[in-house]
Amino acid sequence: MKVGIVGLGFRLGYIVPLFVAAHPDFEVVGYVDPAPAGLPRLQNAKVSAGKQYNTLEALLDNEELDLLMVGSPNTMHLDHIRAGLDRGLKIFTEKPVVTTEAETMELARLIGEHGADRIMVGLVLRYAPLYTDLRKAQQDGLLGDVASIEASEHIPPYHGAFFMRDWRRYDRYAGGFLLEKCCHDLDLYNGVMGCRPSRVASFGGRRSFTPTNAPQSHGANDLEVYHRKPSGWLGSDKVFDSDGDIIDFQTAIIEYANGASMTFHTNLNVPDDFRRFAVIGAKGMAEGDFVRNYFKVTDARTCDKLIDKTYVHSELSDHYGADEQMAADVLAHLLTGAPLPVSVVDALEAGLLAIKIDEARRTRSVINLAETWQRFDAALAGKQRLRA
């Protein structure tokens, strides 16, 4: 299997060795990246990155590829995906797929033209054992009709500081923190609800990573905490006086088409971090935490614990045991056509939700999504080429 990479950043530098481990014939024959931050990790894993090319067009002209992996900054994804589709390639793209509503509609049009099965998306949490168990409990009827979800993604200060220093601090490149980081979570709970969001509202801003909260001294501990995670493209040493427009906390309120609702909270400065959910249904309640590695289901009528489970994950996994499973499943899909638990359309729906939540935060309004979904469906159907 001949593979090309455009954007050899930290993420692809991590997951490509997992693909190689899952299938020895997985061979990277070339990459495009002027400053490949993920290359040292490939070298440490004794995985070749192939030949470096200056442009994606040169890579596609000179190599016969079975798969194009897109790990470039988010704002570049659409052009790179389009180039791969035009060459008839299968594509694996990191999340979020695109960064704006206009790009979403354009990619939906391309999907309508080329087919959704040509694009796979790295929404890795769909492969996590905890999420698999949550969906099984739901399918087994333990929860009943879902009424509401309370969910969060919280990251520790060292990781929040990374966002303040990395290219992701700029909305114009990343699409905003909620889209860049929390599209995973929004996708998961869209899956649980089984229908699209209908209305959103949101509040948030930056209150932790501000000049008034900067440490008074710059000792070794400050360097350890706030500079532990290296930044890549357009990196900066500034944390509390970052020039980015990224937020560091946000709360969203979401109503779904079936009448159920969700609150979602994110914060970039949580020293004892957690990433948890409570899914509350008519028959039972499911609660779990991806960081603290537990899952429980409680019967609503008897209060009996129907499931009480903990997880132990490989130290290799950045995502709670999900990364290795994603590599295996994506390869099975490529080689045998085996189904995947998430599609590019799912990814675009989660991305649109994040984009509209941020719009609601900026405009201080409640946004009805009916017209947005109408345009999205029309673009998928190829009926019109619309831009937001």
C-alpha positions as YAML, in Angstrom:
chain: A
units: angstrom
residues:
- id: 1
  name: MET
  ca: [0.00, 0.00, 0.00]
- id: 2
  name: LYS
  ca: [1.66, 3.21, -1.23]
- id: 3
  name: VAL
  ca: [0.86, 6.27, 0.90]
- id: 4
  name: GLY
  ca: [1.55, 9.97, 0.48]
- id: 5
  name: ILE
  ca: [1.36, 12.63, 3.20]
- id: 6
  name: VAL
  ca: [0.62, 16.31, 2.91]
- id: 7
  name: GLY
  ca: [1.28, 17.97, 6.26]
- id: 8
  name: LEU
  ca: [3.61, 15.77, 8.31]
- id: 9
  name: GLY
  ca: [2.80, 17.30, 11.69]
- id: 10
  name: PHE
  ca: [2.82, 15.88, 15.19]
- id: 11
  name: ARG
  ca: [-0.42, 13.94, 14.72]
- id: 12
  name: LEU
  ca: [0.52, 12.03, 11.55]
- id: 13
  name: GLY
  ca: [4.00, 11.54, 12.97]
- id: 14
  name: TYR
  ca: [2.30, 9.65, 15.78]
- id: 15
  name: ILE
  ca: [-0.37, 7.62, 13.95]
- id: 16
  name: VAL
  ca: [1.57, 6.55, 10.85]
- id: 17
  name: PRO
  ca: [3.71, 4.08, 12.88]
- id: 18
  name: LEU
  ca: [0.44, 2.61, 14.21]
- id: 19
  name: PHE
  ca: [-0.71, 2.02, 10.63]
- id: 20
  name: VAL
  ca: [2.64, 0.42, 9.79]
- id: 21
  name: ALA
  ca: [2.41, -1.82, 12.87]
- id: 22
  name: ALA
  ca: [-1.09, -2.90, 11.85]
- id: 23
  name: HIS
  ca: [-0.11, -3.64, 8.24]
- id: 24
  name: PRO
  ca: [3.56, -4.08, 7.29]
- id: 25
  name: ASP
  ca: [2.85, -3.27, 3.62]
- id: 26
  name: PHE
  ca: [1.75, 0.25, 4.62]
- id: 27
  name: GLU
  ca: [4.54, 2.30, 3.04]
- id: 28
  name: VAL
  ca: [4.91, 6.09, 3.02]
- id: 29
  name: VAL
  ca: [6.59, 6.90, -0.29]
- id: 30
  name: GLY
  ca: [6.56, 10.70, -0.10]
- id: 31
  name: TYR
  ca: [5.47, 13.74, 1.84]
- id: 32
  name: VAL
  ca: [4.92, 17.47, 1.44]
- id: 33
  name: ASP
  ca: [5.84, 19.71, 4.36]
- id: 34
  name: PRO
  ca: [8.50, 22.45, 4.47]
- id: 35
  name: ALA
  ca: [8.99, 21.94, 8.23]
- id: 36
  name: PRO
  ca: [7.82, 18.40, 9.12]
- id: 37
  name: ALA
  ca: [7.36, 18.50, 12.89]
- id: 38
  name: GLY
  ca: [6.30, 14.85, 12.89]
- id: 39
  name: LEU
  ca: [9.37, 13.56, 11.06]
- id: 40
  name: PRO
  ca: [11.51, 12.91, 14.20]
- id: 41
  name: ARG
  ca: [8.79, 10.69, 15.64]
- id: 42
  name: LEU
  ca: [8.70, 8.64, 12.44]
- id: 43
  name: GLN
  ca: [12.48, 8.34, 12.52]
- id: 44
  name: ASN
  ca: [12.42, 7.27, 16.17]
- id: 45
  name: ALA
  ca: [9.91, 4.57, 15.21]
- id: 46
  name: LYS
  ca: [12.16, 3.53, 12.30]
- id: 47
  name: VAL
  ca: [9.43, 4.37, 9.79]
- id: 48
  name: SER
  ca: [10.45, 5.97, 6.51]
- id: 49
  name: ALA
  ca: [8.67, 9.11, 5.29]
- id: 50
  name: GLY
  ca: [9.83, 8.57, 1.73]
- id: 51
  name: LYS
  ca: [10.87, 11.43, -0.52]
- id: 52
  name: GLN
  ca: [10.19, 15.06, 0.39]
- id: 53
  name: TYR
  ca: [8.34, 17.03, -2.28]
- id: 54
  name: ASN
  ca: [7.89, 20.79, -2.50]
- id: 55
  name: THR
  ca: [4.25, 20.67, -3.60]
- id: 56
  name: LEU
  ca: [1.32, 18.29, -3.42]
- id: 57
  name: GLU
  ca: [1.08, 18.39, -7.21]
- id: 58
  name: ALA
  ca: [4.68, 17.13, -7.48]
- id: 59
  name: LEU
  ca: [3.94, 14.30, -5.05]
- id: 60
  name: LEU
  ca: [0.83, 13.27, -6.99]
- id: 61
  name: ASP
  ca: [2.63, 13.52, -10.34]
- id: 62
  name: ASN
  ca: [5.58, 11.38, -9.30]
- id: 63
  name: GLU
  ca: [4.08, 8.69, -7.06]
- id: 64
  name: GLU
  ca: [1.39, 6.07, -7.63]
- id: 65
  name: LEU
  ca: [-0.60, 6.33, -4.41]
- id: 66
  name: ASP
  ca: [-3.25, 4.13, -2.85]
- id: 67
  name: LEU
  ca: [-3.94, 6.64, -0.07]
- id: 68
  name: LEU
  ca: [-3.34, 10.33, 0.58]
- id: 69
  name: MET
  ca: [-3.11, 11.34, 4.26]
- id: 70
  name: VAL
  ca: [-3.94, 14.98, 4.99]
- id: 71
  name: GLY
  ca: [-2.39, 16.36, 8.18]
- id: 72
  name: SER
  ca: [-1.85, 19.96, 7.11]
- id: 73
  name: PRO
  ca: [-3.17, 22.96, 9.08]
- id: 74
  name: ASN
  ca: [-6.96, 22.91, 9.06]
- id: 75
  name: THR
  ca: [-7.43, 25.85, 6.73]
- id: 76
  name: MET
  ca: [-5.49, 23.99, 3.99]
- id: 77
  name: HIS
  ca: [-7.53, 20.78, 4.15]
- id: 78
  name: LEU
  ca: [-10.13, 21.63, 1.52]
- id: 79
  name: ASP
  ca: [-7.58, 22.34, -1.23]
- id: 80
  name: HIS
  ca: [-5.59, 19.21, -0.37]
- id: 81
  name: ILE
  ca: [-8.68, 17.00, -0.24]
- id: 82
  name: ARG
  ca: [-9.91, 18.41, -3.53]
- id: 83
  name: ALA
  ca: [-6.57, 17.68, -5.18]
- id: 84
  name: GLY
  ca: [-6.71, 14.09, -3.99]
- id: 85
  name: LEU
  ca: [-10.29, 13.62, -5.14]
- id: 86
  name: ASP
  ca: [-9.44, 15.02, -8.56]
- id: 87
  name: ARG
  ca: [-6.72, 12.34, -8.88]
- id: 88
  name: GLY
  ca: [-9.16, 9.57, -7.94]
- id: 89
  name: LEU
  ca: [-7.49, 8.81, -4.60]
- id: 90
  name: LYS
  ca: [-8.76, 7.54, -1.30]
- id: 91
  name: ILE
  ca: [-8.10, 10.15, 1.39]
- id: 92
  name: PHE
  ca: [-7.60, 10.00, 5.14]
- id: 93
  name: THR
  ca: [-7.86, 13.48, 6.65]
- id: 94
  name: GLU
  ca: [-7.33, 14.64, 10.16]
- id: 95
  name: LYS
  ca: [-10.09, 16.50, 11.94]
- id: 96
  name: PRO
  ca: [-11.59, 19.02, 11.70]
- id: 97
  name: VAL
  ca: [-12.14, 18.42, 8.02]
- id: 98
  name: VAL
  ca: [-12.65, 22.11, 7.14]
- id: 99
  name: THR
  ca: [-12.82, 25.39, 9.08]
- id: 100
  name: THR
  ca: [-15.76, 27.46, 7.84]
- id: 101
  name: GLU
  ca: [-19.38, 27.11, 6.80]
- id: 102
  name: ALA
  ca: [-18.50, 28.03, 3.22]
- id: 103
  name: GLU
  ca: [-15.80, 25.33, 3.08]
- id: 104
  name: THR
  ca: [-18.27, 22.83, 4.54]
- id: 105
  name: MET
  ca: [-20.76, 23.50, 1.77]
- id: 106
  name: GLU
  ca: [-18.06, 23.25, -0.89]
- id: 107
  name: LEU
  ca: [-16.79, 19.92, 0.45]
- id: 108
  name: ALA
  ca: [-20.37, 18.65, 0.66]
- id: 109
  name: ARG
  ca: [-20.68, 19.48, -3.04]
- id: 110
  name: LEU
  ca: [-17.46, 17.55, -3.75]
- id: 111
  name: ILE
  ca: [-18.78, 14.59, -1.75]
- id: 112
  name: GLY
  ca: [-21.94, 14.67, -3.82]
- id: 113
  name: GLU
  ca: [-19.76, 14.51, -6.93]
- id: 114
  name: HIS
  ca: [-17.14, 11.96, -5.83]
- id: 115
  name: GLY
  ca: [-18.87, 9.94, -3.10]
- id: 116
  name: ALA
  ca: [-18.52, 9.94, 0.68]
- id: 117
  name: ASP
  ca: [-16.62, 6.65, 0.73]
- id: 118
  name: ARG
  ca: [-13.57, 8.31, -0.82]
- id: 119
  name: ILE
  ca: [-12.79, 10.24, 2.39]
- id: 120
  name: MET
  ca: [-12.03, 8.86, 5.84]
- id: 121
  name: VAL
  ca: [-11.72, 11.14, 8.88]
- id: 122
  name: GLY
  ca: [-9.57, 10.84, 12.00]
- id: 123
  name: LEU
  ca: [-12.38, 11.29, 14.51]
- id: 124
  name: VAL
  ca: [-10.56, 8.80, 16.66]
- id: 125
  name: LEU
  ca: [-12.86, 8.79, 19.69]
- id: 126
  name: ARG
  ca: [-15.47, 6.87, 17.70]
- id: 127
  name: TYR
  ca: [-13.07, 3.93, 18.09]
- id: 128
  name: ALA
  ca: [-12.58, 4.29, 21.86]
- id: 129
  name: PRO
  ca: [-13.67, 1.26, 23.94]
- id: 130
  name: LEU
  ca: [-15.63, 3.56, 26.26]
- id: 131
  name: TYR
  ca: [-17.70, 4.99, 23.42]
- id: 132
  name: THR
  ca: [-18.23, 1.53, 21.95]
- id: 133
  name: ASP
  ca: [-19.58, 0.39, 25.32]
- id: 134
  name: LEU
  ca: [-21.83, 3.44, 25.60]
- id: 135
  name: ARG
  ca: [-23.42, 2.79, 22.22]
- id: 136
  name: LYS
  ca: [-23.87, -0.90, 23.02]
- id: 137
  name: ALA
  ca: [-25.65, -0.05, 26.28]
- id: 138
  name: GLN
  ca: [-27.90, 2.30, 24.34]
- id: 139
  name: GLN
  ca: [-28.61, -0.28, 21.64]
- id: 140
  name: ASP
  ca: [-29.35, -2.90, 24.30]
- id: 141
  name: GLY
  ca: [-32.14, -0.67, 25.60]
- id: 142
  name: LEU
  ca: [-30.55, 0.15, 28.96]
- id: 143
  name: LEU
  ca: [-31.04, 3.91, 28.55]
- id: 144
  name: GLY
  ca: [-34.36, 4.25, 26.75]
- id: 145
  name: ASP
  ca: [-35.21, 7.55, 25.09]
- id: 146
  name: VAL
  ca: [-32.40, 10.02, 25.75]
- id: 147
  name: ALA
  ca: [-33.67, 13.23, 27.33]
- id: 148
  name: SER
  ca: [-30.46, 15.12, 28.01]
- id: 149
  name: ILE
  ca: [-26.68, 14.93, 27.97]
- id: 150
  name: GLU
  ca: [-24.16, 16.76, 30.12]
- id: 151
  name: ALA
  ca: [-20.66, 16.54, 28.62]
- id: 152
  name: SER
  ca: [-17.27, 18.19, 28.78]
- id: 153
  name: GLU
  ca: [-13.76, 18.24, 27.43]
- id: 154
  name: HIS
  ca: [-11.23, 19.76, 29.80]
- id: 155
  name: ILE
  ca: [-7.51, 19.91, 29.17]
- id: 156
  name: PRO
  ca: [-4.67, 20.60, 31.61]
- id: 157
  name: PRO
  ca: [-2.67, 23.86, 31.74]
- id: 158
  name: TYR
  ca: [0.33, 22.52, 29.80]
- id: 159
  name: HIS
  ca: [-1.99, 21.55, 26.92]
- id: 160
  name: GLY
  ca: [-3.90, 24.82, 27.10]
- id: 161
  name: ALA
  ca: [-0.59, 26.69, 26.93]
- id: 162
  name: PHE
  ca: [0.26, 24.72, 23.78]
- id: 163
  name: PHE
  ca: [-2.87, 26.08, 22.13]
- id: 164
  name: MET
  ca: [-1.89, 29.60, 23.15]
- id: 165
  name: ARG
  ca: [1.54, 29.15, 21.48]
- id: 166
  name: ASP
  ca: [0.78, 27.00, 18.43]
- id: 167
  name: TRP
  ca: [-0.70, 28.00, 15.05]
- id: 168
  name: ARG
  ca: [-4.02, 26.81, 16.47]
- id: 169
  name: ARG
  ca: [-4.21, 30.04, 18.48]
- id: 170
  name: TYR
  ca: [-5.45, 31.77, 15.31]
- id: 171
  name: ASP
  ca: [-9.08, 31.13, 14.36]
- id: 172
  name: ARG
  ca: [-8.23, 31.81, 10.71]
- id: 173
  name: TYR
  ca: [-6.01, 28.73, 10.61]
- id: 174
  name: ALA
  ca: [-7.72, 26.38, 13.07]
- id: 175
  name: GLY
  ca: [-11.37, 27.45, 12.87]
- id: 176
  name: GLY
  ca: [-11.62, 28.11, 16.62]
- id: 177
  name: PHE
  ca: [-10.90, 25.95, 19.66]
- id: 178
  name: LEU
  ca: [-14.31, 24.28, 19.80]
- id: 179
  name: LEU
  ca: [-13.97, 23.12, 16.20]
- id: 180
  name: GLU
  ca: [-10.28, 22.19, 16.43]
- id: 181
  name: LYS
  ca: [-10.40, 20.26, 19.69]
- id: 182
  name: CYS
  ca: [-14.01, 19.46, 20.62]
- id: 183
  name: CYS
  ca: [-15.35, 18.32, 17.25]
- id: 184
  name: HIS
  ca: [-14.53, 14.81, 18.55]
- id: 185
  name: ASP
  ca: [-16.94, 15.19, 21.44]
- id: 186
  name: LEU
  ca: [-19.70, 16.90, 19.48]
- id: 187
  name: ASP
  ca: [-19.55, 14.07, 16.95]
- id: 188
  name: LEU
  ca: [-19.85, 11.43, 19.68]
- id: 189
  name: TYR
  ca: [-22.97, 12.93, 21.20]
- id: 190
  name: ASN
  ca: [-24.55, 13.63, 17.82]
- id: 191
  name: GLY
  ca: [-24.18, 9.86, 17.35]
- id: 192
  name: VAL
  ca: [-25.87, 9.13, 20.68]
- id: 193
  name: MET
  ca: [-28.75, 11.47, 19.89]
- id: 194
  name: GLY
  ca: [-29.22, 9.94, 16.45]
- id: 195
  name: CYS
  ca: [-30.44, 13.18, 14.93]
- id: 196
  name: ARG
  ca: [-29.17, 16.62, 14.04]
- id: 197
  name: PRO
  ca: [-28.98, 19.66, 16.32]
- id: 198
  name: SER
  ca: [-31.74, 22.19, 15.73]
- id: 199
  name: ARG
  ca: [-30.83, 25.22, 17.89]
- id: 200
  name: VAL
  ca: [-27.68, 26.41, 19.67]
- id: 201
  name: ALA
  ca: [-26.55, 29.10, 22.11]
- id: 202
  name: SER
  ca: [-23.13, 29.62, 23.67]
- id: 203
  name: PHE
  ca: [-21.06, 31.72, 26.06]
- id: 204
  name: GLY
  ca: [-17.31, 31.92, 26.62]
- id: 205
  name: GLY
  ca: [-14.10, 33.84, 26.22]
- id: 206
  name: ARG
  ca: [-10.62, 34.04, 27.71]
- id: 207
  name: ARG
  ca: [-10.17, 34.41, 31.45]
- id: 208
  name: SER
  ca: [-7.26, 32.15, 32.47]
- id: 209
  name: PHE
  ca: [-4.54, 32.78, 29.89]
- id: 210
  name: THR
  ca: [-4.45, 36.56, 30.27]
- id: 211
  name: PRO
  ca: [-1.62, 38.95, 31.26]
- id: 212
  name: THR
  ca: [-3.05, 39.50, 34.75]
- id: 213
  name: ASN
  ca: [-2.78, 35.76, 35.45]
- id: 214
  name: ALA
  ca: [0.81, 35.34, 34.25]
- id: 215
  name: PRO
  ca: [3.23, 33.91, 36.85]
- id: 216
  name: GLN
  ca: [5.18, 36.66, 38.62]
- id: 217
  name: SER
  ca: [8.44, 34.75, 38.20]
- id: 218
  name: HIS
  ca: [9.67, 32.68, 35.30]
- id: 219
  name: GLY
  ca: [11.27, 29.76, 37.04]
- id: 220
  name: ALA
  ca: [11.85, 26.19, 35.98]
- id: 221
  name: ASN
  ca: [8.32, 25.17, 36.94]
- id: 222
  name: ASP
  ca: [6.81, 27.75, 34.61]
- id: 223
  name: LEU
  ca: [8.88, 26.38, 31.75]
- id: 224
  name: GLU
  ca: [7.88, 22.82, 32.64]
- id: 225
  name: VAL
  ca: [4.16, 23.54, 32.88]
- id: 226
  name: TYR
  ca: [3.59, 26.03, 30.10]
- id: 227
  name: HIS
  ca: [6.24, 24.91, 27.60]
- id: 228
  name: ARG
  ca: [6.13, 21.14, 28.10]
- id: 229
  name: LYS
  ca: [4.36, 20.49, 24.82]
- id: 230
  name: PRO
  ca: [6.33, 21.85, 21.85]
- id: 231
  name: SER
  ca: [4.61, 24.10, 19.35]
- id: 232
  name: GLY
  ca: [4.94, 23.68, 15.61]
- id: 233
  name: TRP
  ca: [4.28, 25.96, 12.67]
- id: 234
  name: LEU
  ca: [4.08, 29.67, 13.66]
- id: 235
  name: GLY
  ca: [5.04, 28.72, 17.21]
- id: 236
  name: SER
  ca: [5.46, 31.34, 19.92]
- id: 237
  name: ASP
  ca: [6.79, 31.46, 23.49]
- id: 238
  name: LYS
  ca: [3.96, 33.72, 24.61]
- id: 239
  name: VAL
  ca: [1.31, 32.06, 26.76]
- id: 240
  name: PHE
  ca: [-0.49, 34.65, 28.86]
- id: 241
  name: ASP
  ca: [0.04, 37.46, 26.35]
- id: 242
  name: SER
  ca: [-0.65, 35.36, 23.26]
- id: 243
  name: ASP
  ca: [-1.55, 37.29, 20.12]
- id: 244
  name: GLY
  ca: [-4.10, 34.65, 19.13]
- id: 245
  name: ASP
  ca: [-7.88, 35.02, 19.19]
- id: 246
  name: ILE
  ca: [-8.49, 31.60, 20.76]
- id: 247
  name: ILE
  ca: [-10.81, 31.29, 23.77]
- id: 248
  name: ASP
  ca: [-9.92, 29.33, 26.92]
- id: 249
  name: PHE
  ca: [-13.41, 28.41, 28.16]
- id: 250
  name: GLN
  ca: [-16.81, 27.92, 26.58]
- id: 251
  name: THR
  ca: [-20.26, 26.58, 27.40]
- id: 252
  name: ALA
  ca: [-22.73, 25.51, 24.72]
- id: 253
  name: ILE
  ca: [-26.43, 24.68, 24.95]
- id: 254
  name: ILE
  ca: [-27.76, 22.48, 22.16]
- id: 255
  name: GLU
  ca: [-31.30, 21.40, 21.30]
- id: 256
  name: TYR
  ca: [-31.74, 18.42, 18.99]
- id: 257
  name: ALA
  ca: [-34.42, 17.71, 16.41]
- id: 258
  name: ASN
  ca: [-35.97, 15.05, 18.68]
- id: 259
  name: GLY
  ca: [-36.46, 17.59, 21.49]
- id: 260
  name: ALA
  ca: [-33.58, 16.35, 23.67]
- id: 261
  name: SER
  ca: [-30.83, 18.73, 24.76]
- id: 262
  name: MET
  ca: [-27.16, 18.85, 25.71]
- id: 263
  name: THR
  ca: [-24.89, 21.16, 27.65]
- id: 264
  name: PHE
  ca: [-21.22, 21.04, 26.70]
- id: 265
  name: HIS
  ca: [-18.38, 22.72, 28.58]
- id: 266
  name: THR
  ca: [-14.72, 23.10, 27.69]
- id: 267
  name: ASN
  ca: [-11.83, 24.73, 29.56]
- id: 268
  name: LEU
  ca: [-8.10, 24.86, 28.75]
- id: 269
  name: ASN
  ca: [-6.81, 25.31, 32.32]
- id: 270
  name: VAL
  ca: [-8.04, 22.31, 34.33]
- id: 271
  name: PRO
  ca: [-5.20, 20.87, 36.45]
- id: 272
  name: ASP
  ca: [-7.08, 17.67, 37.36]
- id: 273
  name: ASP
  ca: [-8.50, 17.21, 33.89]
- id: 274
  name: PHE
  ca: [-11.44, 15.10, 32.82]
- id: 275
  name: ARG
  ca: [-13.46, 14.36, 29.68]
- id: 276
  name: ARG
  ca: [-16.76, 12.98, 30.83]
- id: 277
  name: PHE
  ca: [-20.41, 12.57, 30.00]
- id: 278
  name: ALA
  ca: [-23.74, 11.80, 31.61]
- id: 279
  name: VAL
  ca: [-26.34, 10.50, 29.19]
- id: 280
  name: ILE
  ca: [-29.72, 10.48, 30.90]
- id: 281
  name: GLY
  ca: [-32.58, 8.49, 29.41]
- id: 282
  name: ALA
  ca: [-36.06, 7.40, 30.40]
- id: 283
  name: LYS
  ca: [-34.88, 3.93, 31.49]
- id: 284
  name: GLY
  ca: [-31.37, 4.57, 32.73]
- id: 285
  name: MET
  ca: [-28.32, 6.77, 32.99]
- id: 286
  name: ALA
  ca: [-24.86, 6.24, 31.51]
- id: 287
  name: GLU
  ca: [-21.85, 8.13, 32.80]
- id: 288
  name: GLY
  ca: [-18.22, 7.83, 31.85]
- id: 289
  name: ASP
  ca: [-14.90, 9.59, 31.67]
- id: 290
  name: PHE
  ca: [-12.33, 9.09, 28.92]
- id: 291
  name: VAL
  ca: [-9.51, 10.43, 31.11]
- id: 292
  name: ARG
  ca: [-10.43, 8.73, 34.38]
- id: 293
  name: ASN
  ca: [-11.29, 5.51, 32.56]
- id: 294
  name: TYR
  ca: [-14.65, 4.46, 33.94]
- id: 295
  name: PHE
  ca: [-18.10, 3.65, 32.62]
- id: 296
  name: LYS
  ca: [-21.30, 3.10, 34.62]
- id: 297
  name: VAL
  ca: [-24.92, 2.47, 33.73]
- id: 298
  name: THR
  ca: [-27.61, 2.83, 36.39]
- id: 299
  name: ASP
  ca: [-31.23, 1.66, 36.09]
- id: 300
  name: ALA
  ca: [-33.71, 4.52, 36.52]
- id: 301
  name: ARG
  ca: [-36.33, 2.44, 38.34]
- id: 302
  name: THR
  ca: [-34.25, 0.29, 40.67]
- id: 303
  name: CYS
  ca: [-31.06, 2.40, 40.91]
- id: 304
  name: ASP
  ca: [-29.14, -0.84, 40.34]
- id: 305
  name: LYS
  ca: [-25.71, -0.58, 38.73]
- id: 306
  name: LEU
  ca: [-26.11, -2.49, 35.47]
- id: 307
  name: ILE
  ca: [-22.56, -1.78, 34.30]
- id: 308
  name: ASP
  ca: [-19.57, -0.66, 36.38]
- id: 309
  name: LYS
  ca: [-16.39, -0.88, 34.36]
- id: 310
  name: THR
  ca: [-12.87, 0.54, 34.32]
- id: 311
  name: TYR
  ca: [-10.32, 0.56, 31.49]
- id: 312
  name: VAL
  ca: [-6.57, 0.07, 31.21]
- id: 313
  name: HIS
  ca: [-5.09, 1.38, 27.98]
- id: 314
  name: SER
  ca: [-1.77, 0.91, 26.25]
- id: 315
  name: GLU
  ca: [0.77, 3.62, 26.95]
- id: 316
  name: LEU
  ca: [1.12, 3.94, 23.18]
- id: 317
  name: SER
  ca: [-2.37, 5.42, 22.81]
- id: 318
  name: ASP
  ca: [-2.92, 9.17, 22.89]
- id: 319
  name: HIS
  ca: [-6.69, 8.63, 22.88]
- id: 320
  name: TYR
  ca: [-7.73, 6.07, 25.48]
- id: 321
  name: GLY
  ca: [-7.05, 2.96, 23.43]
- id: 322
  name: ALA
  ca: [-8.68, 4.33, 20.28]
- id: 323
  name: ASP
  ca: [-5.68, 5.11, 18.06]
- id: 324
  name: GLU
  ca: [-4.62, 1.52, 17.43]
- id: 325
  name: GLN
  ca: [-8.22, 0.48, 16.75]
- id: 326
  name: MET
  ca: [-8.69, 3.32, 14.29]
- id: 327
  name: ALA
  ca: [-5.58, 2.30, 12.36]
- id: 328
  name: ALA
  ca: [-6.75, -1.31, 12.19]
- id: 329
  name: ASP
  ca: [-10.30, -0.39, 11.15]
- id: 330
  name: VAL
  ca: [-9.25, 2.14, 8.50]
- id: 331
  name: LEU
  ca: [-6.90, -0.44, 6.98]
- id: 332
  name: ALA
  ca: [-9.65, -3.06, 7.01]
- id: 333
  name: HIS
  ca: [-11.91, -0.58, 5.24]
- id: 334
  name: LEU
  ca: [-9.28, 0.12, 2.59]
- id: 335
  name: LEU
  ca: [-8.41, -3.54, 2.02]
- id: 336
  name: THR
  ca: [-11.78, -5.26, 2.34]
- id: 337
  name: GLY
  ca: [-14.44, -2.54, 2.41]
- id: 338
  name: ALA
  ca: [-15.26, -3.19, 6.07]
- id: 339
  name: PRO
  ca: [-17.57, -0.49, 7.51]
- id: 340
  name: LEU
  ca: [-16.27, 2.37, 9.64]
- id: 341
  name: PRO
  ca: [-18.04, 3.83, 12.70]
- id: 342
  name: VAL
  ca: [-17.82, 7.41, 11.41]
- id: 343
  name: SER
  ca: [-18.19, 9.02, 7.98]
- id: 344
  name: VAL
  ca: [-17.03, 12.27, 6.48]
- id: 345
  name: VAL
  ca: [-20.66, 13.44, 6.51]
- id: 346
  name: ASP
  ca: [-20.78, 12.79, 10.28]
- id: 347
  name: ALA
  ca: [-17.59, 14.81, 10.60]
- id: 348
  name: LEU
  ca: [-18.97, 17.73, 8.61]
- id: 349
  name: GLU
  ca: [-22.16, 17.73, 10.68]
- id: 350
  name: ALA
  ca: [-20.13, 17.90, 13.91]
- id: 351
  name: GLY
  ca: [-17.98, 20.62, 12.38]
- id: 352
  name: LEU
  ca: [-20.99, 22.66, 11.33]
- id: 353
  name: LEU
  ca: [-22.34, 22.35, 14.84]
- id: 354
  name: ALA
  ca: [-19.09, 23.72, 16.29]
- id: 355
  name: ILE
  ca: [-19.03, 26.55, 13.74]
- id: 356
  name: LYS
  ca: [-22.61, 27.59, 14.53]
- id: 357
  name: ILE
  ca: [-21.99, 27.34, 18.30]
- id: 358
  name: ASP
  ca: [-19.09, 29.77, 17.89]
- id: 359
  name: GLU
  ca: [-21.30, 32.04, 15.80]
- id: 360
  name: ALA
  ca: [-23.86, 32.01, 18.60]
- id: 361
  name: ARG
  ca: [-21.14, 32.93, 21.11]
- id: 362
  name: ARG
  ca: [-19.86, 35.81, 19.00]
- id: 363
  name: THR
  ca: [-23.31, 37.20, 18.15]
- id: 364
  name: ARG
  ca: [-24.84, 36.51, 21.59]
- id: 365
  name: SER
  ca: [-27.84, 34.90, 19.94]
- id: 366
  name: VAL
  ca: [-29.76, 31.65, 19.72]
- id: 367
  name: ILE
  ca: [-29.27, 30.22, 16.23]
- id: 368
  name: ASN
  ca: [-31.80, 28.03, 14.45]
- id: 369
  name: LEU
  ca: [-30.00, 25.53, 12.21]
- id: 370
  name: ALA
  ca: [-32.87, 24.55, 9.91]
- id: 371
  name: GLU
  ca: [-31.72, 26.69, 6.98]
- id: 372
  name: THR
  ca: [-28.11, 25.56, 7.45]
- id: 373
  name: TRP
  ca: [-29.08, 21.89, 7.15]
- id: 374
  name: GLN
  ca: [-31.22, 22.63, 4.09]
- id: 375
  name: ARG
  ca: [-28.22, 24.16, 2.31]
- id: 376
  name: PHE
  ca: [-25.96, 21.32, 3.46]
- id: 377
  name: ASP
  ca: [-28.32, 18.66, 2.13]
- id: 378
  name: ALA
  ca: [-28.72, 20.54, -1.15]
- id: 379
  name: ALA
  ca: [-24.93, 20.68, -1.54]
- id: 380
  name: LEU
  ca: [-24.62, 16.93, -0.82]
- id: 381
  name: ALA
  ca: [-27.29, 16.25, -3.40]
- id: 382
  name: GLY
  ca: [-25.48, 18.40, -5.97]
- id: 383
  name: LYS
  ca: [-28.53, 20.59, -6.46]
- id: 384
  name: GLN
  ca: [-26.68, 23.86, -6.05]
- id: 385
  name: ARG
  ca: [-23.29, 25.29, -5.32]
- id: 386
  name: LEU
  ca: [-23.84, 27.58, -2.38]
- id: 387
  name: ARG
  ca: [-21.44, 29.48, -0.16]
- id: 388
  name: ALA
  ca: [-22.37, 30.63, 3.35]
...
